Coordinates of C-alpha atoms (C1' of nucleotides) in Angstrom, one line a residue:
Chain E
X899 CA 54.7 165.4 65.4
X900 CA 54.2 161.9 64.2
X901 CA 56.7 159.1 63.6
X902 CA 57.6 157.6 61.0
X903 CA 56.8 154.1 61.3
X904 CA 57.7 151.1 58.8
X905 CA 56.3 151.9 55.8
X906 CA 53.8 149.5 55.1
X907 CA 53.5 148.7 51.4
X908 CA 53.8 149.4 48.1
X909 CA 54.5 153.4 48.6
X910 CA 55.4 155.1 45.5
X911 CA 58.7 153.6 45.0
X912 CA 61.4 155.4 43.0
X913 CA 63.7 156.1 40.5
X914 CA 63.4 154.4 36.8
X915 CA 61.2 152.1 36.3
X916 CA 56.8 151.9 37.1
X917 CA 57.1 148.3 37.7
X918 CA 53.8 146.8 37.1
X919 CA 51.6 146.7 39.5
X920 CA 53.0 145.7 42.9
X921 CA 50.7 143.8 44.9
X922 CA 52.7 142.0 46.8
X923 CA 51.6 138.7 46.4
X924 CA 52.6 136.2 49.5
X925 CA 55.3 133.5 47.8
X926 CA 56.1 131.6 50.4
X927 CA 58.4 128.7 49.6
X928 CA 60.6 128.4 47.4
X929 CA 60.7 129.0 44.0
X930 CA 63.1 128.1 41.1
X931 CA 64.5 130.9 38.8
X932 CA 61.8 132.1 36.3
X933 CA 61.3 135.1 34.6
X934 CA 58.4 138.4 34.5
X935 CA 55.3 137.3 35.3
X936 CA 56.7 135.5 38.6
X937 CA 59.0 138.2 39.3
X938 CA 59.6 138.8 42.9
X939 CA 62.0 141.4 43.6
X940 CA 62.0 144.8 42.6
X941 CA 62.6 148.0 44.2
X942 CA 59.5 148.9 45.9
X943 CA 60.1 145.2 47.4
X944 CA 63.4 146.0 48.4
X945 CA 62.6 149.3 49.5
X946 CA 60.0 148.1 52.1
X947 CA 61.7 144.8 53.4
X948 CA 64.5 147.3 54.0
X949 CA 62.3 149.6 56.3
X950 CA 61.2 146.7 58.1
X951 CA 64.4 145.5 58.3
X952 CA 65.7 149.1 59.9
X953 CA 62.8 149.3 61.9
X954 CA 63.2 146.1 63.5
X955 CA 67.0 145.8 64.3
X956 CA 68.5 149.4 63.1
X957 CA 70.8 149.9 60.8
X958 CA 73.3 147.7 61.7
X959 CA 70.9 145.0 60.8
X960 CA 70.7 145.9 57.3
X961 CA 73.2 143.8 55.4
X962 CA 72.5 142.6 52.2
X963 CA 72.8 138.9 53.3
X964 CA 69.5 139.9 55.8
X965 CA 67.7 142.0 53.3
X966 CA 68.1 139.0 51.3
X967 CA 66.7 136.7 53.6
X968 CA 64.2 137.9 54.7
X969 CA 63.0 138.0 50.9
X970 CA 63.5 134.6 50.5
X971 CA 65.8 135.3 48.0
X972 CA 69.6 134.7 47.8
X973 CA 71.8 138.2 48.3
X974 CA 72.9 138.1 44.8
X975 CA 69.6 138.4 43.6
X976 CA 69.2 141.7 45.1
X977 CA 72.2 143.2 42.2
X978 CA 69.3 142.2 39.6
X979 CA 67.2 145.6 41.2
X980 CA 69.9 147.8 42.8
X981 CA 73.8 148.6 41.8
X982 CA 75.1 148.2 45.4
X983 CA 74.0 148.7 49.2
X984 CA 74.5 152.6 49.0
X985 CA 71.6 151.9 46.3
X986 CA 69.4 150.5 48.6
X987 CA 70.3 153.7 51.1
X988 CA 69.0 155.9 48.3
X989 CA 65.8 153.9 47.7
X990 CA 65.3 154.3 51.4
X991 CA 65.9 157.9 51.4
X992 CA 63.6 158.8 48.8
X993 CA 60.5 156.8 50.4
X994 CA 61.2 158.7 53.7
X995 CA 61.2 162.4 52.0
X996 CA 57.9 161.6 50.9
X997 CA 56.6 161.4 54.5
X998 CA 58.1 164.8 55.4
X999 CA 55.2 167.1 55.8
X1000 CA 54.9 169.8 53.3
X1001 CA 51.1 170.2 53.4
X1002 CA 51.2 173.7 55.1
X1003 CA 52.7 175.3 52.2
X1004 CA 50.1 177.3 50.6
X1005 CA 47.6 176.6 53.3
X1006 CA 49.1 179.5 55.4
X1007 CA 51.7 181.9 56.3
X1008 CA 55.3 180.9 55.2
X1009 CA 56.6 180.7 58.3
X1010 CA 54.0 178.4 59.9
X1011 CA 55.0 176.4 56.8
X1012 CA 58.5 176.5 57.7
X1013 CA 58.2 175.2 60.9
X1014 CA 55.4 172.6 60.6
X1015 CA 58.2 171.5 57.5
X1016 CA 61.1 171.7 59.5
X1017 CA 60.0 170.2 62.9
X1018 CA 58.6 166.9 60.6
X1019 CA 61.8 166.7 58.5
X1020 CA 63.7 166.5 61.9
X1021 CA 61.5 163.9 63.1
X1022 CA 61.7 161.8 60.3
X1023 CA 65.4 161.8 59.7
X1024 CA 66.2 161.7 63.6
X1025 CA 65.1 158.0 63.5
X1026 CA 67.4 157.0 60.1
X1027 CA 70.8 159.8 60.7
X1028 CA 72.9 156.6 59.4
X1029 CA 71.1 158.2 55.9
X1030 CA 71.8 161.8 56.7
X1031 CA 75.7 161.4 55.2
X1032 CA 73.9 159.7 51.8
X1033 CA 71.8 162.6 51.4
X1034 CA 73.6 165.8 52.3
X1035 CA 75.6 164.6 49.3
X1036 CA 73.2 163.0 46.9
X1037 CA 72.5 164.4 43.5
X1038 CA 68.7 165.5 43.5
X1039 CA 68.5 163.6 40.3
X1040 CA 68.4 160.3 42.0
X1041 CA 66.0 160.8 44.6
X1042 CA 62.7 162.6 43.0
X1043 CA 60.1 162.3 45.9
X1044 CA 63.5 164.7 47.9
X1045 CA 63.0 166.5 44.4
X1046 CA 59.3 166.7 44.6
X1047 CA 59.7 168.0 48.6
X1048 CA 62.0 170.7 47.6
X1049 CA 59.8 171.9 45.0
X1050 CA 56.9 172.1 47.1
X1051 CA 59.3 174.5 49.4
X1052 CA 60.7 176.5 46.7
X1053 CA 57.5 176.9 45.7
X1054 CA 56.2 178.2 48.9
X1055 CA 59.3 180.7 49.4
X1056 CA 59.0 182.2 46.1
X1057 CA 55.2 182.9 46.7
X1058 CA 55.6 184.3 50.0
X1059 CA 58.7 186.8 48.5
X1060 CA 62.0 185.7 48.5
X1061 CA 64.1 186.8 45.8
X1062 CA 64.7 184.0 43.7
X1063 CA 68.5 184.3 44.2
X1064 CA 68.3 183.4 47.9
X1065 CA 66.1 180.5 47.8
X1066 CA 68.4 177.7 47.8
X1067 CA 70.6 179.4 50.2
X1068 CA 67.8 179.5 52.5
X1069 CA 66.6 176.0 52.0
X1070 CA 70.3 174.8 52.1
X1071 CA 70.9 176.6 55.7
X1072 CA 67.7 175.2 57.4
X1073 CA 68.0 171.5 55.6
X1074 CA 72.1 172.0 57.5
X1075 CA 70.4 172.9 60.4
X1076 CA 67.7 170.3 60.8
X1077 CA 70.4 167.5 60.0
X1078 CA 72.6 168.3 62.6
X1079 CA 69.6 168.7 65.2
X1080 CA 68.4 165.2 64.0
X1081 CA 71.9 163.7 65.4
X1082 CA 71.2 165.8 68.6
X1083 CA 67.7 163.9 69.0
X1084 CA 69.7 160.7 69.1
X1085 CA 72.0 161.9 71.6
X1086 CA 72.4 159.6 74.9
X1087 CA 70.9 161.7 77.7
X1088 CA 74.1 162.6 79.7
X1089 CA 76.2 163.2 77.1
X1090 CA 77.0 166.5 78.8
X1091 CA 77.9 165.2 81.8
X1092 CA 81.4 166.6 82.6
X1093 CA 82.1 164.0 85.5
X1094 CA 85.5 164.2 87.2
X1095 CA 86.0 166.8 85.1
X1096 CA 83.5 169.1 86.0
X1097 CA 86.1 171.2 88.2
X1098 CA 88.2 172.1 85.2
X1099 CA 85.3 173.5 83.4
X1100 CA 83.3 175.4 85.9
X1101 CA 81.4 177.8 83.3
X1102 CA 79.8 174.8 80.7
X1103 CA 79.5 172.9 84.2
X1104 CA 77.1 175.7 85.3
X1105 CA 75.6 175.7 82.1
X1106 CA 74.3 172.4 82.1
X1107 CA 73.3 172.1 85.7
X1108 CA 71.3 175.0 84.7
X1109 CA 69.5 173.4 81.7
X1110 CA 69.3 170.4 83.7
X1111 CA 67.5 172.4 86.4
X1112 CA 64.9 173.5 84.0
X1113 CA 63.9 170.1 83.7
X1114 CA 62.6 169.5 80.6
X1115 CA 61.4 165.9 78.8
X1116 CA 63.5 166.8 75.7
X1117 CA 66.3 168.9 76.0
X1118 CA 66.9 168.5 72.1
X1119 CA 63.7 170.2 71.6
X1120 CA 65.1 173.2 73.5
X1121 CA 67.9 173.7 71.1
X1122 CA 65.7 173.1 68.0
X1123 CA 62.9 175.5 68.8
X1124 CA 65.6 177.8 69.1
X1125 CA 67.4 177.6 66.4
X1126 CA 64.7 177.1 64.2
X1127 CA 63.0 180.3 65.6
X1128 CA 66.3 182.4 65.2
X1129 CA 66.4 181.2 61.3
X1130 CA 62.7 181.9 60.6
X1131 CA 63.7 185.5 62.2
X1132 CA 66.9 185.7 60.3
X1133 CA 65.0 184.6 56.9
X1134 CA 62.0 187.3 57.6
X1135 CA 64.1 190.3 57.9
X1136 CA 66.0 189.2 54.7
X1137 CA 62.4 189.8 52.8
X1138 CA 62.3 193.0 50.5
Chain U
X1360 CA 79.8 152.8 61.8
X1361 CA 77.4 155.1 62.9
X1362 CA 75.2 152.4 64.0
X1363 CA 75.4 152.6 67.3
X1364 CA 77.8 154.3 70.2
X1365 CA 79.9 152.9 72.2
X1366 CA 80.2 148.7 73.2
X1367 CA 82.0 147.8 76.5
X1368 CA 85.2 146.1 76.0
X1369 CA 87.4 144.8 78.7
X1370 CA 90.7 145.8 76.8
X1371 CA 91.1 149.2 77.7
X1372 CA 89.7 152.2 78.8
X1373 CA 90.0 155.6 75.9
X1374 CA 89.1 158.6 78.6
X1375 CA 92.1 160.0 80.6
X1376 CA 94.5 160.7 79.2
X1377 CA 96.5 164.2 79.0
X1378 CA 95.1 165.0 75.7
X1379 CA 98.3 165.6 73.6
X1380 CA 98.8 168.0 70.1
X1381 CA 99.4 165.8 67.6
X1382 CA 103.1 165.7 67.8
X1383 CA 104.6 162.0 67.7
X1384 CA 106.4 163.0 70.5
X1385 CA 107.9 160.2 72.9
X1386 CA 106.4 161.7 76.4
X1387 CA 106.0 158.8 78.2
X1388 CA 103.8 160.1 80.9
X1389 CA 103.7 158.2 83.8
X1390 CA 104.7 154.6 84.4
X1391 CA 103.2 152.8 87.3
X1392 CA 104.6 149.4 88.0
X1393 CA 105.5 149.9 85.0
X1394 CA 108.2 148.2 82.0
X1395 CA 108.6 148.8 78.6
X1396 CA 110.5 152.2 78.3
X1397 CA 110.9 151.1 74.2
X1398 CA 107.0 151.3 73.9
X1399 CA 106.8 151.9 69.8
X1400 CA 102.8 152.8 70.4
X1401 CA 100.5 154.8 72.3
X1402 CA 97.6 156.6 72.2
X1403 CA 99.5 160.1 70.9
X1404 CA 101.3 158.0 68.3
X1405 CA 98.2 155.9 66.6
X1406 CA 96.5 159.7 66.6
X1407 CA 98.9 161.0 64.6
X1408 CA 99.6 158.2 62.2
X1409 CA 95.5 158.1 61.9
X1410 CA 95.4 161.8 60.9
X1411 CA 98.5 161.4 58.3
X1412 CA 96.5 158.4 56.7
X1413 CA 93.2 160.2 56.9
X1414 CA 94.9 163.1 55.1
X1415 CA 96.7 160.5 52.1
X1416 CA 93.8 158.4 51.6
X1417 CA 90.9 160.2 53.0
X1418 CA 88.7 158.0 55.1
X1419 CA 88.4 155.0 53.5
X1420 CA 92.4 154.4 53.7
X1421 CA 91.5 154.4 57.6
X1422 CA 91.6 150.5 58.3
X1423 CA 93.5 148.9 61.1
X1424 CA 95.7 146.9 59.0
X1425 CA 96.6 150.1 56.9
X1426 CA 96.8 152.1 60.1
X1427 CA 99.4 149.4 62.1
X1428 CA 101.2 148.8 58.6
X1429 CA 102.3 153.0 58.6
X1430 CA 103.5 152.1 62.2
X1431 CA 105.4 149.2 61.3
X1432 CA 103.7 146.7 63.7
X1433 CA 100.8 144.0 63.9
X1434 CA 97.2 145.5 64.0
X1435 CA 96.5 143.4 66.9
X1436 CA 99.3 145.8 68.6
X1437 CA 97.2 149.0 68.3
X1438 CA 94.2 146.8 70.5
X1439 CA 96.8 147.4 73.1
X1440 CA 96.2 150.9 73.0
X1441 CA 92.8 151.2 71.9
X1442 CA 90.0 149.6 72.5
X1443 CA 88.1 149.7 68.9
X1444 CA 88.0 151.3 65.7
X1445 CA 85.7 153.6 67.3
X1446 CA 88.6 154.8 69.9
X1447 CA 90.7 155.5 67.2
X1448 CA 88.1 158.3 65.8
X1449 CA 87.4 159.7 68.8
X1450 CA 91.1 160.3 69.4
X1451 CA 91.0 162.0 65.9
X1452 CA 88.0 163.8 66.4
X1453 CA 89.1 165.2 70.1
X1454 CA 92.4 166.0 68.1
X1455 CA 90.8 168.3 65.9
X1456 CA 88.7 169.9 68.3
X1457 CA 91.9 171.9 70.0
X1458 CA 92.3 172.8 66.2
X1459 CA 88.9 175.0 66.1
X1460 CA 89.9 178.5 66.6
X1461 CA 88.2 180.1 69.8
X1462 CA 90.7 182.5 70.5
X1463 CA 88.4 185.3 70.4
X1464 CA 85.9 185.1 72.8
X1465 CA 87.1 187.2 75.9
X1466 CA 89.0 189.3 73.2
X1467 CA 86.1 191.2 71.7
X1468 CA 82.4 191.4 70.8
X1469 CA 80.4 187.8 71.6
X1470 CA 79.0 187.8 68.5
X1471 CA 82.0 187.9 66.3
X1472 CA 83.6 185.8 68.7
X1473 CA 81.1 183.1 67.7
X1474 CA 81.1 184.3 64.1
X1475 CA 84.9 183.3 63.9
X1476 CA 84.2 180.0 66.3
X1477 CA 81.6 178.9 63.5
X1478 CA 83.3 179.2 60.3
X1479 CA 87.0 177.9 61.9
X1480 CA 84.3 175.0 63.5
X1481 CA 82.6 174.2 59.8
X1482 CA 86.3 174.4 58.1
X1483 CA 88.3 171.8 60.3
X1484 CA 85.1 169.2 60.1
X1485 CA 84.1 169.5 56.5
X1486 CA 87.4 167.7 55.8
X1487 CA 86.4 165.2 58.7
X1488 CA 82.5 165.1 58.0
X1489 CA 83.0 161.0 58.5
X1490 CA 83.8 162.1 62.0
X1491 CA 79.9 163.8 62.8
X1492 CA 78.0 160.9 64.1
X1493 CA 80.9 160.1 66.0
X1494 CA 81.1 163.8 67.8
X1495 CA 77.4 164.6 67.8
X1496 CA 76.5 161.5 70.0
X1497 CA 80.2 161.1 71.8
X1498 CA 80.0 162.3 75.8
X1499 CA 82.0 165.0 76.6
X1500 CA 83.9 162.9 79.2
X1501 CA 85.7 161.0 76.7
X1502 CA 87.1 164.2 74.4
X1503 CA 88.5 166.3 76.8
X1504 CA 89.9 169.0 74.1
X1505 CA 86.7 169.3 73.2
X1506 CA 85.3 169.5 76.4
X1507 CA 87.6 172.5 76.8
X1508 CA 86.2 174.2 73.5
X1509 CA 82.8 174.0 75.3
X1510 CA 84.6 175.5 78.3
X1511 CA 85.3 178.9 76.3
X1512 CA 82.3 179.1 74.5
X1513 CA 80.4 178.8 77.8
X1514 CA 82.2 181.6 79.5
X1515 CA 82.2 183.6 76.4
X1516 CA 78.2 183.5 76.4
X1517 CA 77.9 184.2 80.1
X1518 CA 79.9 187.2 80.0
X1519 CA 78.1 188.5 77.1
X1520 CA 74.9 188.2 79.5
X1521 CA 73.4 185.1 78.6
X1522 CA 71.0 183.7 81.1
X1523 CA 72.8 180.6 82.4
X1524 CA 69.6 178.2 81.2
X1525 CA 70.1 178.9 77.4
X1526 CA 73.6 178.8 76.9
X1527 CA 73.9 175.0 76.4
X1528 CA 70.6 175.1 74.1
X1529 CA 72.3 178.2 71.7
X1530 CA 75.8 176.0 71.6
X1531 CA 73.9 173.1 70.5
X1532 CA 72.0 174.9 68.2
X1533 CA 75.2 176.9 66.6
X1534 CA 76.9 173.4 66.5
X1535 CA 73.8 171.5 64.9
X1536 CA 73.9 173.8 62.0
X1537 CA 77.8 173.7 62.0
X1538 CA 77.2 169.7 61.3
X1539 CA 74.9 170.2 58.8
X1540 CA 76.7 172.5 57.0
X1541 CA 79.8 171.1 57.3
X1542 CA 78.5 168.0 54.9
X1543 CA 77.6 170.9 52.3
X1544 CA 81.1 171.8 51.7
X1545 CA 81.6 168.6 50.3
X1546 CA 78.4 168.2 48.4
X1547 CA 79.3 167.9 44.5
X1548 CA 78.8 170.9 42.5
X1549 CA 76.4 169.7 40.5
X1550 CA 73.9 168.3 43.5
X1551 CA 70.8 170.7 42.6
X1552 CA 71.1 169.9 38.7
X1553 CA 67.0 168.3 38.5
X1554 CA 68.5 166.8 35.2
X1555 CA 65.3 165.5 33.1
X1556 CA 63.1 166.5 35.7
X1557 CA 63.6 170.4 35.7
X1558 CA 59.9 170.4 33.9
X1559 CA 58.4 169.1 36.7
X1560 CA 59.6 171.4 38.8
X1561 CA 59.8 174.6 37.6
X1562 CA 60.0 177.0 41.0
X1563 CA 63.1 174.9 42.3
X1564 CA 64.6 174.7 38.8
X1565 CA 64.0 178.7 38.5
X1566 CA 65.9 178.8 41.9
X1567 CA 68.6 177.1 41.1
X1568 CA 69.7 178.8 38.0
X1569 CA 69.0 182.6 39.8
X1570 CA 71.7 181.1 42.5
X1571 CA 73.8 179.8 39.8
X1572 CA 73.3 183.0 38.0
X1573 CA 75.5 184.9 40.7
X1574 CA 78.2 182.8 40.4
X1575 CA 79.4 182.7 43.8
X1576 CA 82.9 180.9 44.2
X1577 CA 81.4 178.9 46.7
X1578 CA 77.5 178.3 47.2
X1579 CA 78.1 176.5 50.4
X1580 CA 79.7 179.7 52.2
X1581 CA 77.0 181.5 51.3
X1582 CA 74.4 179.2 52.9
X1583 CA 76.8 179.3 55.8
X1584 CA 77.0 183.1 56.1
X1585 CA 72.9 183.4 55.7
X1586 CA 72.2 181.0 58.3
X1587 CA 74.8 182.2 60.9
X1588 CA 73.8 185.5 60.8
X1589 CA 70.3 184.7 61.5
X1590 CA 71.6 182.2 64.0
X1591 CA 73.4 184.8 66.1
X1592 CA 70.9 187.8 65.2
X1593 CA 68.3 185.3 66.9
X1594 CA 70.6 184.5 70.0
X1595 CA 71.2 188.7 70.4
X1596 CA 67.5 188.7 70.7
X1597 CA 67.5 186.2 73.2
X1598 CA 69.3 188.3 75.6
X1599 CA 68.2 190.3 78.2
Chain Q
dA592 C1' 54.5 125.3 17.3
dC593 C1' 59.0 126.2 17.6
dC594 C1' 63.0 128.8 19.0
dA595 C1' 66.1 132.3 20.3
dC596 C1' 66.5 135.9 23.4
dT597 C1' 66.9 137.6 27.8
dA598 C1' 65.5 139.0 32.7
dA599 C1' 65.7 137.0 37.1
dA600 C1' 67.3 133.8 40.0
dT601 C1' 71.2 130.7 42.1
dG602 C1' 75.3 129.6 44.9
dA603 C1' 80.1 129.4 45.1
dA604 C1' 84.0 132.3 45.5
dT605 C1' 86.7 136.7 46.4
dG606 C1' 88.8 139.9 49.1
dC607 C1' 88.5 143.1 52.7
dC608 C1' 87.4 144.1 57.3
dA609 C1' 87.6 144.5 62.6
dT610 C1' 88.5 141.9 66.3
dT611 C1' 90.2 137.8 69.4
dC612 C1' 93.5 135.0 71.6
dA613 C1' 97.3 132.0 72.8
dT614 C1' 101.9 132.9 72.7
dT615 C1' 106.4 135.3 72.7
dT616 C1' 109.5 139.2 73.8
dA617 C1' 111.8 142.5 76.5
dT618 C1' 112.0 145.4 80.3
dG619 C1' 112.6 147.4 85.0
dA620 C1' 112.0 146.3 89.9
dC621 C1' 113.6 143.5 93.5
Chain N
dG51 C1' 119.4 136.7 88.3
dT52 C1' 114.6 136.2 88.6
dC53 C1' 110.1 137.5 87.9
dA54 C1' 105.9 139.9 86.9
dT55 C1' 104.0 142.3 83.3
dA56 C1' 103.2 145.6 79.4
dA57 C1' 103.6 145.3 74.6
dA58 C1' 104.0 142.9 70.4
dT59 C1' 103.1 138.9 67.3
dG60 C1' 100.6 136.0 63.9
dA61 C1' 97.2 132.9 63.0
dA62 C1' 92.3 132.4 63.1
dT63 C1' 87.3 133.9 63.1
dG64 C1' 83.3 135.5 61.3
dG65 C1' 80.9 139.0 58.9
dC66 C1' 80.6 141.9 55.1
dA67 C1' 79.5 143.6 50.0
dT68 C1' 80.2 142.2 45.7
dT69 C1' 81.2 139.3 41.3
dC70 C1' 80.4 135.7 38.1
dA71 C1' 79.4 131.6 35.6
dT72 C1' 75.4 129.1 35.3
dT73 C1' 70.5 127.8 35.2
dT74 C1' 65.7 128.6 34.4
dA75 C1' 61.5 129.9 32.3
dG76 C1' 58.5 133.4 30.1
dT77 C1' 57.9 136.2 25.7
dG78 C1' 57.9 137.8 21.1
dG79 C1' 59.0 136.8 16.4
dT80 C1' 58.6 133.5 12.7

DNA sequence: ACCACTAAATGAATGCCATTCATTTATGAC
DNA sequence: GTCATAAATGAATGGCATTCATTTAGTGGT
């Protein structure tokens, strides 16, 4: 499944506002305060110099201050576009739902759909979990390309025959499920390893020399197809 | 946080140590060459001090000044102890692992066994969700109570007849979900509300308001139970 | 053609944070 | 007693998000 790689420009930004046309035009030096027509921040801006930002020196090197910078802007500037960091979070957020894959729903059997979904949404959060806290708790109000994903789903349940009622449910216990498994993805390699005490704990010990033994490239994959198989099973037989 | 795990420091080491309850108790363990029989800190102490802080001011009251001011000493003092912020949590987090309840594996039925594991699991960390990237990426060597959950679980799913090679996998799976939905418990209540946008998308808004329509007490526990139950129906499957 | 309005930028200042380090204190072993 | 050493101090450091008074320059109204 593919990446998700920097986002390159102007990609459907977000909340509020249509902000004129953003083609990014190159200001290099400086440039005094002004107003419209020279505008150069606004939240598609931000959105993307944040991505490169991330995708260059992780999360930890998103601070304002560098976000800033590498506008050529000064860090108070950025409170013109955005309330606050966990603003820029959300921006971020929203541009990376929209790369999820939905595109099976509709095009096939639900459950193919489910998969092709979840397997993407994993891949794409597994490289950002620092935003996994900001949306298992964000209102869907703020983030409409997450809106415009669940839709698409909702859409593709309720055509394939799940009661209305259980819908969310569903969606919620997968989304809870994928989130988690995206952490796992990130997980050093050895981070079963009981070490010196491996003698105290002979049965998980066994366990993971056992898995080990198997020898697979990505043991998180293991755990995800199986979980993901045992829900899509679970969801099936809960079908009229 | 969450950026990144662990950095080396030379202060001092957090693994090895007998992994106390959380009682401020004065056991002072072993000394070596050692001196100060009137330590005021150590590792038991800061752990319990953390947890009564955690529980006043949630986790945002969790800073080292406000942690060494409820002890009554300098916050360089707790560095003597502790090598980081970070050691601090996992001492928390390896705390509430020996408060998950896995009491009934070997005393019935696997599967409700891992039904009750689950939901005591979910409980204790949806009060702690800060404390999921620390746990989902932290190796096992440096949380020994939670090494020893592990340990039971293990031995539970081997004597129910798991094949050795998928026992780690289905734990990580049960746990990724557990993450996942652990964050959902403390989702607002109003999360799903599309707001203004409930035109534009009318199969998730129709969803909602048929889940709301039930008027479950809580929607969380209800995504739980639908997910678990697939969860284990697909690991009973998995069985020979 | 003027002018008032206001969005968008500046940069200095604030307060909080984790962490470091040179130093001091107090203890138990000898 | 003396001494080595673990444990505590308090001052300092550098980074962080955020605030605010101020400046600048287009734009719409007249």
């Amino acid at each position: 499944m593919l990446g998700t790689p920097p986002a390159e420009r102007p990609t459907m930004p977000a909340a509020a506002r249509p902000a004129t046309d953003s083609r990014p035009s190159e200001t290099p030096a400086k440039r005094r305060a002004g107003r419209p027509a020279s505008a150069v921040l606004d939240q598609a801006v931000i959105t993307s110099a944040a991505l490169r930002l991330i995708g260059k020196n992780g999360y930890d090197g998103l601070t304002m201050a560098a976000l800033a910078r590498s506008l050529n802007v000064a860090p108070s500037a950025l409170y013109n576009h955005v309330a606050s960091k966990q603003d820029v979070l959300v921006l971020v957020e929203d541009h990376l739902a929209s790369l999820v894959d939905v595109s099976a729903f509709g095009a096939g059997p639900w459950d193919e759909a489910v998969r092709q979904w979840a397997w993407s949404y994993r891949d794409v959060f597994s490289k950002h979990t620092p935003l996994i806290p900001v949306i298992a708790v964000l209102p869907v109000t703020d983030a409409p390309q997450t809106l415009a994903m669940y839709e698409t789903v909702s859409e593709g349940l309720r055509e394939a025959g799940f009661p209305q009622e259980r819908i969310i449910p569903s969606i919620v216990a997968l989304e809870s499920f994928i989130f988690g498994s995206a952490y796992d993805v990130t997980a050093p390699a050895d981070i079963f390893n009981p070490g010196s005490m491996a003698a105290s704990t002979p049965h998980f010990t066994a366990a993971v020399e056992s898995l080990a033994a198997q020898g697979h490239e990505r043991p998180a994959d293991v755990a995800f197809n199986l979980g993901l198989e045992a829900l899509i099973a679970g969801l099936a037989a809960q079908r009229p």
